[in-house]
Short mmCIF file of C-alpha atoms and ligand atoms in Angstrom, two decimals:
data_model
loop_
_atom_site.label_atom_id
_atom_site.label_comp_id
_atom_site.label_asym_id
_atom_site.label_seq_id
_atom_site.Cartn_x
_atom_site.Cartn_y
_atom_site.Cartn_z
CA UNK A 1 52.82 -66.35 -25.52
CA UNK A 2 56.77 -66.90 -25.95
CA UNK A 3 57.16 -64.11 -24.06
CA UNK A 4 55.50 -65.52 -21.15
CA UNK A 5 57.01 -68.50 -20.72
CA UNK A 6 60.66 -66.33 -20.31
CA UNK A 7 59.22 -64.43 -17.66
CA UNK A 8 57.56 -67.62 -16.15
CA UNK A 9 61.10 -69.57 -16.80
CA UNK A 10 62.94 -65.98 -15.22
CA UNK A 11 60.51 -65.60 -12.27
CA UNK A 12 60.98 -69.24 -11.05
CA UNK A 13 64.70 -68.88 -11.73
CA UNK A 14 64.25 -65.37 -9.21
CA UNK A 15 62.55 -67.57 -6.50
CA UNK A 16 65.35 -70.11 -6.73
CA UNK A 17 67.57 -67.16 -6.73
CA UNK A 18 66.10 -65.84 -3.29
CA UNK A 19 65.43 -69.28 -1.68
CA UNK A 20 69.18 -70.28 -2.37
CA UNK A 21 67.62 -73.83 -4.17
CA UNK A 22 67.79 -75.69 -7.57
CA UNK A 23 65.61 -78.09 -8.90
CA UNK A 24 66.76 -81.52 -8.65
CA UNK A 25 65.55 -84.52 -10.90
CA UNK A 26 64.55 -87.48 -9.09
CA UNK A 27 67.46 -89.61 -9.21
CA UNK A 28 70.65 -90.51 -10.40
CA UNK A 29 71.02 -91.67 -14.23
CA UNK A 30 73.25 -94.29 -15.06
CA UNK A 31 74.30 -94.47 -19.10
CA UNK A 32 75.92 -97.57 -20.73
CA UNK A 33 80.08 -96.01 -21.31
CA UNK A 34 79.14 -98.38 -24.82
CA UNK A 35 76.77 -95.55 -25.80
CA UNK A 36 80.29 -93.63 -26.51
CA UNK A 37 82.10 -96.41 -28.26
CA UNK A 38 80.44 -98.79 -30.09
CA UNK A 39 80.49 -98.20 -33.60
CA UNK A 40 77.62 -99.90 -34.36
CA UNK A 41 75.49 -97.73 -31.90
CA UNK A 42 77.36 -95.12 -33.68
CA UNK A 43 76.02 -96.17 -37.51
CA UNK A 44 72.40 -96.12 -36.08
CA UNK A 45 72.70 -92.94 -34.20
CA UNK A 46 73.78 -91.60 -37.90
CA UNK A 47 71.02 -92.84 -39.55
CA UNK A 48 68.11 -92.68 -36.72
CA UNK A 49 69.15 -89.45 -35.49
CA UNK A 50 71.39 -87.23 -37.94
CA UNK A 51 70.18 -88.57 -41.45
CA UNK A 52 66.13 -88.27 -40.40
CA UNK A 53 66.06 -84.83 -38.05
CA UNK A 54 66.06 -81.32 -39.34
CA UNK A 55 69.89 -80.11 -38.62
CA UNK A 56 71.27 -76.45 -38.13
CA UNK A 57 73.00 -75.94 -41.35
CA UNK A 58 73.57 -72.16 -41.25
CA UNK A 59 72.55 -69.36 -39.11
CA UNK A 60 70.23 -66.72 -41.50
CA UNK A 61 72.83 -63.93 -41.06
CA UNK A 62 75.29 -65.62 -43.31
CA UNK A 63 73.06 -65.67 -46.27
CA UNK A 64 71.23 -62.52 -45.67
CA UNK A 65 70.52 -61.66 -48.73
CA UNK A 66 68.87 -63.18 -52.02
CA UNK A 67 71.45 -65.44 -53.94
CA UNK A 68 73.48 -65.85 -50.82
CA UNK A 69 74.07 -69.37 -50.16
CA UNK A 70 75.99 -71.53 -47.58
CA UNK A 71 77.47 -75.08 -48.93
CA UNK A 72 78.20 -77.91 -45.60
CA UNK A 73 78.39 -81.09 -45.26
CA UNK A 74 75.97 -82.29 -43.05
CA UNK A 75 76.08 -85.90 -41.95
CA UNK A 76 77.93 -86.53 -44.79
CA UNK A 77 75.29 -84.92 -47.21
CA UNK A 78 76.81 -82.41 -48.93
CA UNK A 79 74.02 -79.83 -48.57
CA UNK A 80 73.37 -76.26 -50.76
CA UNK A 81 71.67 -74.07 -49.09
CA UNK A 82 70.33 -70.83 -50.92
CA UNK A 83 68.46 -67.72 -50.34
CA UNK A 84 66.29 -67.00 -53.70
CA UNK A 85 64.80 -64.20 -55.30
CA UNK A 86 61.88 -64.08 -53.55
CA UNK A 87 63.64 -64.23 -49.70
CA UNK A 88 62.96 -68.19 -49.17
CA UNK A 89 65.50 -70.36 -48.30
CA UNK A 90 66.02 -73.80 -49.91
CA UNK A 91 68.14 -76.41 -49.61
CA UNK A 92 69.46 -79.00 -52.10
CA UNK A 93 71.37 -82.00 -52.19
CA UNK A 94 75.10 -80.81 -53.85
CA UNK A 95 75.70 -83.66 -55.70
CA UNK A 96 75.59 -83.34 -59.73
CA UNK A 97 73.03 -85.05 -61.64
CA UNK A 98 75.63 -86.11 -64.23
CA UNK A 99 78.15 -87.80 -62.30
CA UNK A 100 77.76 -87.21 -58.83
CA UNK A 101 80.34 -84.21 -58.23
CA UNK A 102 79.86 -81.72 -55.68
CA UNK A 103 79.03 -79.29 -57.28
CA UNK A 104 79.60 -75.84 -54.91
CA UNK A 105 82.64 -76.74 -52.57
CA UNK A 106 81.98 -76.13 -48.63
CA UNK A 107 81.87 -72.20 -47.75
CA UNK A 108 79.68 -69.13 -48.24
CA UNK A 109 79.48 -66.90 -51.19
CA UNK A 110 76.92 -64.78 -53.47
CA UNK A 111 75.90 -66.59 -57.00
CA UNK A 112 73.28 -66.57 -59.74
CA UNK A 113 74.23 -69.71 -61.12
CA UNK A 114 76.26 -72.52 -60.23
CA UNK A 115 78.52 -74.54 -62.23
CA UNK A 116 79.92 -78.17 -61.41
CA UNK A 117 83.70 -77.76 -61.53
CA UNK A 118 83.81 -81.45 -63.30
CA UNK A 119 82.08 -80.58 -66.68
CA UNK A 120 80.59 -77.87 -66.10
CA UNK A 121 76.67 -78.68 -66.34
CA UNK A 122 75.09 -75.55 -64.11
CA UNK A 123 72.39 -74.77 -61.82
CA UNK A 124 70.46 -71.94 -61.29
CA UNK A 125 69.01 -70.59 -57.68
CA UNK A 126 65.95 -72.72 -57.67
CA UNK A 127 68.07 -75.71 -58.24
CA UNK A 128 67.13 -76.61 -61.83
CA UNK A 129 70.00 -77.48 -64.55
CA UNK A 130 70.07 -74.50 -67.31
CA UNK A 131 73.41 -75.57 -69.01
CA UNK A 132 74.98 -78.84 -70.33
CA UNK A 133 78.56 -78.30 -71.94
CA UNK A 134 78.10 -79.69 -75.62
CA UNK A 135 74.36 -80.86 -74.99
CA UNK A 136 74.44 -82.14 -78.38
CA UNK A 137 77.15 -84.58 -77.98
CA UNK A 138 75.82 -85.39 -75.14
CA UNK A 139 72.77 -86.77 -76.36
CA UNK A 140 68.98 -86.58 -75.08
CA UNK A 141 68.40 -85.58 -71.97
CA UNK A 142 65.45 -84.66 -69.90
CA UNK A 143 66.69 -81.21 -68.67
CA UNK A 144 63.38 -80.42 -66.09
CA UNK A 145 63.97 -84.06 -64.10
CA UNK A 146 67.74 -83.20 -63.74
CA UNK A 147 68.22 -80.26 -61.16
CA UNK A 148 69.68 -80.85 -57.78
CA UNK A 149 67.55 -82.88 -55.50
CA UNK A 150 65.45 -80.63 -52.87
CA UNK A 151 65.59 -81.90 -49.32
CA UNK A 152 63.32 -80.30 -46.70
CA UNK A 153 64.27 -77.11 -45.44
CA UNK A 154 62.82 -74.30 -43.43
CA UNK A 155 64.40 -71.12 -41.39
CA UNK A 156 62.89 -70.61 -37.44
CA UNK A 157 64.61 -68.14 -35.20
CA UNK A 158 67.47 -66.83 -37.30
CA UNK A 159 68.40 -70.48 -38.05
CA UNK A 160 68.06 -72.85 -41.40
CA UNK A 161 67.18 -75.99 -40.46
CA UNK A 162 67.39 -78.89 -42.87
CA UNK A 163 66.95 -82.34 -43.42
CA UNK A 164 69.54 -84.29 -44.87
CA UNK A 165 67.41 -87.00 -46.53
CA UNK A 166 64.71 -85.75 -49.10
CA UNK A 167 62.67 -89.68 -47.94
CA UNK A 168 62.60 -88.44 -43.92
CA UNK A 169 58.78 -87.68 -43.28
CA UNK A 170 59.67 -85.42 -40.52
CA UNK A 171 57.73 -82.51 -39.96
CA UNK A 172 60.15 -79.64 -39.17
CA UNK A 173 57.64 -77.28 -37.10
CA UNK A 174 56.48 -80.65 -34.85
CA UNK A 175 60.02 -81.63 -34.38
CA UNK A 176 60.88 -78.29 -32.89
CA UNK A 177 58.19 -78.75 -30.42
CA UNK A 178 57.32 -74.36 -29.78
CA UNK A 179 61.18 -74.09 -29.08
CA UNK A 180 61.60 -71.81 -32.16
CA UNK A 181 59.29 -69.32 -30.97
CA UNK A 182 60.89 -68.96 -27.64
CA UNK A 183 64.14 -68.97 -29.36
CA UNK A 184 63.02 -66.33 -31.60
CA UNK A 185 63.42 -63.79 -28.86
CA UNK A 186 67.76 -64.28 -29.00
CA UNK A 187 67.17 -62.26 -32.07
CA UNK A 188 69.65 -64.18 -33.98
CA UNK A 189 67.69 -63.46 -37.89
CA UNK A 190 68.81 -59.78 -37.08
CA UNK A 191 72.86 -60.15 -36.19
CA UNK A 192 75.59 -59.51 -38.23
CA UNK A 193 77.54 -63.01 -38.78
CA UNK A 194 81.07 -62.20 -37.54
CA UNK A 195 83.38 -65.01 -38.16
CA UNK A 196 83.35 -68.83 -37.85
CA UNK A 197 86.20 -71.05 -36.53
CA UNK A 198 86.14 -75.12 -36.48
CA UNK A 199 87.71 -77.44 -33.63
CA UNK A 200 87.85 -81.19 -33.31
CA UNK A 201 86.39 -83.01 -30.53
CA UNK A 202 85.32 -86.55 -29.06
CA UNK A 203 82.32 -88.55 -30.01
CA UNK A 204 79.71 -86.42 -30.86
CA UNK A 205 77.45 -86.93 -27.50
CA UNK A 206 80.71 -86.72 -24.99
CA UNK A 207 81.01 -83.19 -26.76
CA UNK A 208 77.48 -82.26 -26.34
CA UNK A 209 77.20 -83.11 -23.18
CA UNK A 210 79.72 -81.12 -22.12
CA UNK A 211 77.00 -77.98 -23.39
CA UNK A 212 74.06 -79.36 -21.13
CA UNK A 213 76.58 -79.45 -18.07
CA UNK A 214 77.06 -76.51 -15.66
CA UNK A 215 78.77 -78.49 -13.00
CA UNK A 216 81.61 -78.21 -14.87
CA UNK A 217 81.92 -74.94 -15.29
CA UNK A 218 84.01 -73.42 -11.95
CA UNK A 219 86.19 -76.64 -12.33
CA UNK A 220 87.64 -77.52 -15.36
CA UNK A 221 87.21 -74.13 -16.29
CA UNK A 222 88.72 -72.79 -13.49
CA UNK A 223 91.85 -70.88 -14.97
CA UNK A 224 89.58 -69.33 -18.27
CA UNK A 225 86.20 -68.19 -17.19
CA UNK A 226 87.09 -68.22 -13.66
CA UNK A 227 85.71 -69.76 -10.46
CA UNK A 228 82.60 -67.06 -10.39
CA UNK A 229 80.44 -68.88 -12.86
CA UNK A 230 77.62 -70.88 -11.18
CA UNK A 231 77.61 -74.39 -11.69
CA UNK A 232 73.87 -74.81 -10.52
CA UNK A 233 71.74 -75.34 -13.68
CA UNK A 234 68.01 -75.21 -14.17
CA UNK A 235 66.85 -76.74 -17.56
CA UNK A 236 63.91 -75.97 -19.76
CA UNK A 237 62.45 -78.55 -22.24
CA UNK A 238 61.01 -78.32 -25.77
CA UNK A 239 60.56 -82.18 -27.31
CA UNK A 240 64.28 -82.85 -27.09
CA UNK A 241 65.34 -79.15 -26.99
CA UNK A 242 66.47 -77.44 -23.62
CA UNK A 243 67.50 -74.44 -22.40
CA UNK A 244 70.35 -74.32 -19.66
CA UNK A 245 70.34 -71.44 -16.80
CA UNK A 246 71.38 -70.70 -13.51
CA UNK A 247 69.63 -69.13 -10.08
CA UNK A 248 71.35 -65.43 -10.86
CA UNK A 249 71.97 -62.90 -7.62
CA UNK A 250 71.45 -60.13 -10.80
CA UNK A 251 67.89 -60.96 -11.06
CA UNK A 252 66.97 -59.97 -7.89
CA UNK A 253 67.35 -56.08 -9.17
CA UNK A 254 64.47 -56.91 -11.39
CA UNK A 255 61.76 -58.50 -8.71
CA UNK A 256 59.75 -55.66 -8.24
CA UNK A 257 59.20 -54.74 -11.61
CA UNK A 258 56.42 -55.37 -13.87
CA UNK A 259 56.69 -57.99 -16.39
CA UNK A 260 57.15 -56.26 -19.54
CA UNK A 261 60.12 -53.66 -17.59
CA UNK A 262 62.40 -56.75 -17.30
CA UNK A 263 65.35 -56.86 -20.38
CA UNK A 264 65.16 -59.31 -22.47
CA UNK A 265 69.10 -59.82 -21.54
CA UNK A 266 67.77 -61.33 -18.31
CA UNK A 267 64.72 -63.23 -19.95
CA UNK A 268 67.42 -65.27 -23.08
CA UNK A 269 69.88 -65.70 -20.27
CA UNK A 270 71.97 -68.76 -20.59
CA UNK A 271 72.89 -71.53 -23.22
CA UNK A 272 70.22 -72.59 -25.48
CA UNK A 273 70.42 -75.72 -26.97
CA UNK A 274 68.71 -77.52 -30.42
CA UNK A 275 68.67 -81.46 -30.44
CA UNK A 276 70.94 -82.91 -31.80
CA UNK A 277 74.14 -80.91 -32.57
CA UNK A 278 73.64 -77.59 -31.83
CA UNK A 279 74.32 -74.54 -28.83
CA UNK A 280 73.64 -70.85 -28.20
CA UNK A 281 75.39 -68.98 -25.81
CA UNK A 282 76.20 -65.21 -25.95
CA UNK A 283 78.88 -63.22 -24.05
CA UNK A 284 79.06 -59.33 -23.74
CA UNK A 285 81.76 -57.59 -26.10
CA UNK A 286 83.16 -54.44 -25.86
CA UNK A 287 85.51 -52.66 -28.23
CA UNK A 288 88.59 -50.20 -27.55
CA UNK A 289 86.25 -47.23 -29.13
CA UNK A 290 83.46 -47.95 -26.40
CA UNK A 291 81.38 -49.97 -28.86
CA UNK A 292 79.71 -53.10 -27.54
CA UNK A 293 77.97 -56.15 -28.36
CA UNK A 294 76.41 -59.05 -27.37
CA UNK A 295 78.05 -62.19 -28.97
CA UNK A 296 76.46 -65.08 -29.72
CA UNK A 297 78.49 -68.41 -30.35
CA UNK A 298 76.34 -71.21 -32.35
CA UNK A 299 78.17 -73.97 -31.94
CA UNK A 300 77.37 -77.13 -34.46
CA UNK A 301 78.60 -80.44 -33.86
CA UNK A 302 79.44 -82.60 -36.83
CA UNK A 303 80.13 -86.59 -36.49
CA UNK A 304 83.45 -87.51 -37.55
CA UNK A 305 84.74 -90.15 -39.42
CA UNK A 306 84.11 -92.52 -36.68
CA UNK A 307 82.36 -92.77 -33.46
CA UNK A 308 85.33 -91.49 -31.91
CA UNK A 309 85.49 -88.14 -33.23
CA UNK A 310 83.21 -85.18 -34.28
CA UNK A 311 84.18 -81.57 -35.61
CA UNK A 312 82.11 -78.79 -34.51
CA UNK A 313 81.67 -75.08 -36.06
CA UNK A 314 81.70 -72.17 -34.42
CA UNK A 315 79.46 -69.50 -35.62
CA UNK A 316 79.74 -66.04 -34.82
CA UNK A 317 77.18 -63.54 -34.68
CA UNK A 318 77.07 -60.02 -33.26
CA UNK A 319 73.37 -57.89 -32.09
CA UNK A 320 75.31 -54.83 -33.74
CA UNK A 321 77.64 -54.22 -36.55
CA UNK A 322 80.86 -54.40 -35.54
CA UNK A 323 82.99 -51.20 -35.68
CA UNK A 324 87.02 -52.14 -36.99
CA UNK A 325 87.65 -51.97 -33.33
CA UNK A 326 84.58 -53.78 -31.99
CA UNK A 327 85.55 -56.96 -34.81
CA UNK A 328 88.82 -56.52 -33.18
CA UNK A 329 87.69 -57.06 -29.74
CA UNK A 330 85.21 -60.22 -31.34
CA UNK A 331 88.37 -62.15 -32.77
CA UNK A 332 90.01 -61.99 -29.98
CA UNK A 333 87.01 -63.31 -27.95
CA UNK A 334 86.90 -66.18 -30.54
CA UNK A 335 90.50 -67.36 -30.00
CA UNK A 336 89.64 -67.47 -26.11
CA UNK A 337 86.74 -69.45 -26.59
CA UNK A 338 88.31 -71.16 -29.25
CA UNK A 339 91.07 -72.05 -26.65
CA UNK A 340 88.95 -73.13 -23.87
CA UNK A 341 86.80 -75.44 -25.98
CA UNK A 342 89.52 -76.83 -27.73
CA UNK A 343 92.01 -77.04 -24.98
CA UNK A 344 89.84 -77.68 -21.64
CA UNK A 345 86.63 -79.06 -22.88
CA UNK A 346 87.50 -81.19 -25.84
CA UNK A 347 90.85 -81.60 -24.78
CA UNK A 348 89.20 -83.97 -21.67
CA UNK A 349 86.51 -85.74 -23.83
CA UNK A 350 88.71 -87.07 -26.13
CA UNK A 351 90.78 -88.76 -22.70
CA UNK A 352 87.23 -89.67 -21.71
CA UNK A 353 86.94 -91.21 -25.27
CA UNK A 354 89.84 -93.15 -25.07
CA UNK A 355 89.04 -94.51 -21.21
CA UNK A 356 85.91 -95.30 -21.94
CA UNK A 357 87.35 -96.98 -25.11
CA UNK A 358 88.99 -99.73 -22.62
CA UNK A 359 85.72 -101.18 -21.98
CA UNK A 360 86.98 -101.01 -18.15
CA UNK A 361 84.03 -98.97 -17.01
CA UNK A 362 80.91 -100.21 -17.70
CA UNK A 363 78.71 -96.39 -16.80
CA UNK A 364 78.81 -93.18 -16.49
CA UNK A 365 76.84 -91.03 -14.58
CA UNK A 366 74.23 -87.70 -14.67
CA UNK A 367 73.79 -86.84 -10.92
CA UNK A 368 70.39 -85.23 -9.72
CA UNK A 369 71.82 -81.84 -10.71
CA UNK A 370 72.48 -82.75 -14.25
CA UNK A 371 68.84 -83.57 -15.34
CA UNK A 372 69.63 -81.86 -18.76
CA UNK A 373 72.50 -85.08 -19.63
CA UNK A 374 69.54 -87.15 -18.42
CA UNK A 375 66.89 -85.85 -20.56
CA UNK A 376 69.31 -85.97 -23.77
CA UNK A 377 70.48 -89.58 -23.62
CA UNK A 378 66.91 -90.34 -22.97
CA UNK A 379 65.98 -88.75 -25.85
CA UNK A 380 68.76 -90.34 -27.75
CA UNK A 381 67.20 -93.93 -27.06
CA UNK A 382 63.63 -92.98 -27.36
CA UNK A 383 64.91 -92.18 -31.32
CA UNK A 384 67.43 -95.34 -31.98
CA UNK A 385 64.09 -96.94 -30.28
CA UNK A 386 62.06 -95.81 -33.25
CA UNK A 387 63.05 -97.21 -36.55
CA UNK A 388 60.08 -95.93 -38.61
CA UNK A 389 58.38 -92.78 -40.15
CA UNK A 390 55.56 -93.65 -37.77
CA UNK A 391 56.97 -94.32 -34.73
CA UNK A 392 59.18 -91.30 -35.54
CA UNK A 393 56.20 -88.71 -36.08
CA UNK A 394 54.87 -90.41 -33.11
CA UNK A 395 57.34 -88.85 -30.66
CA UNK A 396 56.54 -85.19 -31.75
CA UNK A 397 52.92 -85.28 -32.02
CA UNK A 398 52.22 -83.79 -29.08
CA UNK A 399 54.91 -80.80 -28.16
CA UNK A 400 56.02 -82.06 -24.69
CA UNK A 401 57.30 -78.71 -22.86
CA UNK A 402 58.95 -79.48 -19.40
CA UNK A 403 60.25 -76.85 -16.63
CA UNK A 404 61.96 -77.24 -13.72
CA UNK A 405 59.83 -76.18 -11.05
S1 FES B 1 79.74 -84.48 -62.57
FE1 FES B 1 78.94 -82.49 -62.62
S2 FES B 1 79.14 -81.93 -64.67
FE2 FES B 1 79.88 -83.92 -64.64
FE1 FE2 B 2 82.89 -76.40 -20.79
#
């Protein structure tokens, strides 16, 4: 089923391709510059959007195995996630039941048990407290209601998604609308995580849409990747998710070949994206022994302290594992992507933060070729738009999937 709707997506792409067209949306889009600036726009975006939606906290590869666990602050939850025992990933709030200390500090690792590094009370994998220092001192205490709070969590296409509010009614599978199983086919549950790298950027919505734009691309990026890339972009919808690609002369090699001959390469091609802070895109590797990879960057945007600021993790994971010289060749593609996002992309969004900070211009605009900005501040309202659980399930209930013709 997934399957098909790649080659559907890479045949109409092929057409486009050979027709020299792109789909268009009907008109031009004109968003409120406020959306960027107003902090009290901002608060509700946190709550209506961030605190209630399942978020990427991790990729799978970096907690591969049982016990492995990633801690992150997501939202400003601080969030545990955990692989147990049995291969199922959970996630907990990390916030002690005695006093409210984190209890595992931000970063990866491999533990049985973990221990709160203000008195020591300790957790075990499943989140329950199995130590208090000096419990008899301490006086009664009901041990089984203490753990670490669960919050929803559940891992789709090599990626853990959780919620960071355990009270959000949001149903994880009708939130991702089908993407996941179209997503699936990246392959990201089977790579090798690589390395991970953090830069700060703009408001968190000036930085993503710089990830749904292809315009861009032969521009501001014109002394990095070059003046070669495309910057026609067909977009592919899932609820609020969407895929970003471009009419390719490559796939024209493919035409006359049946369906199931076609690489996958050419079916995943492009940069997939997961509403609301998160973006796939791979790029081919090669090492100084001859090895090669595909690389894929996940890159997870965080809200900052304010609405005018947002940090966003990069997340690094390889189809193979990496020879010395192969991880060699990876870090030094993650300094030059590390340098073009930091340095072109979020280097102009925060100047477009602080211009549109003036109040001087009232929009901004997402032309006919940018229907994937359109789609994503649309989908931005339709959420600040819906303040309850109900009107929240309401938007997913039935998986709206939208192509580009
Ligand atoms: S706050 Fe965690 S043990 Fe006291
Ligand atoms: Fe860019």
């Amino acid at each position: 089923m997934s399957h098909d709707a790649l080659m559907h997506m890479a045949r109409r792409t092929l057409a486009h391709t050979r027709a020299g067209t792109v789909p268009l949306a009907d008109g031009i889009v004109k968003v409120p510059a406020a959306n960027y600036v107003d902090p009290a726009r901002y608060q509700a975006e946190l709550a209506l959007i961030f605190r209630r939606l399942p978020l990427v906290a991790a990729a799978s590869a970096e907690l591969h195995r049982p016990r492995d666990y990633r801690s992150i602050e997501l939202a400003g939850v601080p969030v545990l996630v955990v692989r147990g025992d049995d291969g199922e990933v959970r996630a907990y709030l990390n916030v002690c039941s005695h006093r409210g200390a984190v209890v595992v500090p931000e970063g990866h690792g491999s533990a049985r048990r973990f221990t709160c590094p203000y008195h020591a009370w300790t957790y075990d994998a499943a989140g329950c407290l199995v130590g208090v220092l000096d419990r008899e001192e301490f006086g009664p205490l009901d041990v089984a209601s203490h753990g670490l709070r669960a919050l929803p969590a559940a891992e789709r296409a090599g990626l853990v998604f959780v919620v960071p509010d355990p009270r959000s009614t949001i149903d994880i599978d009708a939130f991702l609308s089908g993407y996941d199983q179209v997503l699936d086919h990246l392959g990201l549950g089977r790579c090798w995580f690589v390395g991970q790298q953090a830069v700060a950027g703009p408001n968190w919505k000036v930085a993503y849409d710089g990830y749904l734009d292809f315009y861009h691309l032969p521009v501001l990026h014109k002394d990095t990747f070059g003046t070669e890339l495309s910057n026609q972009a067909i977009y592919d919808a899932w609820g609020p998710h969407q895929r970003v690609s471009s009419p390719d002369e490559r796939l024209l090699r493919f035409d006359a070949l049946p369906d199931h001959d076609w690489p996958l390469a050419a079916l995943t091609a492009g940069v997939w994206t997961v509403f609301p802070q998160t973006s796939i895109a791979g790029f081919p590797v090669k090492g100084s022994d001859g090895s090669a990879t595909s690389l894929y960057m996940v890159s997870t945007l965080f809200p900052g302290a304010d609405v005018a600021s947002s940090t966003t993790q990069q997340t690094f994971l390889s189809t193979v594992e990496p020879t010395p010289a192969l991880q060699a060749a990876i870090e030094a593609q993650m300094r030059f992507l590390l340098g073009v996002v930091r340095d072109e992309d979020y280097a102009t969004g925060l100047r477009i933060q602080r211009a549109l900070a003036t109040g001087l211009r009232r929009n901004v605009l997402f032309g006919r070729n940018e229907a994937g900005g359109q789609r994503f501040h649309g989908w931005v309202d339709r959420l600040l738009a819906a303040p309850d659980g109900a009107s929240l399930a309401g938007l997913f209930a039935v998986p709206e999937v939208a192509h580009q013709p």
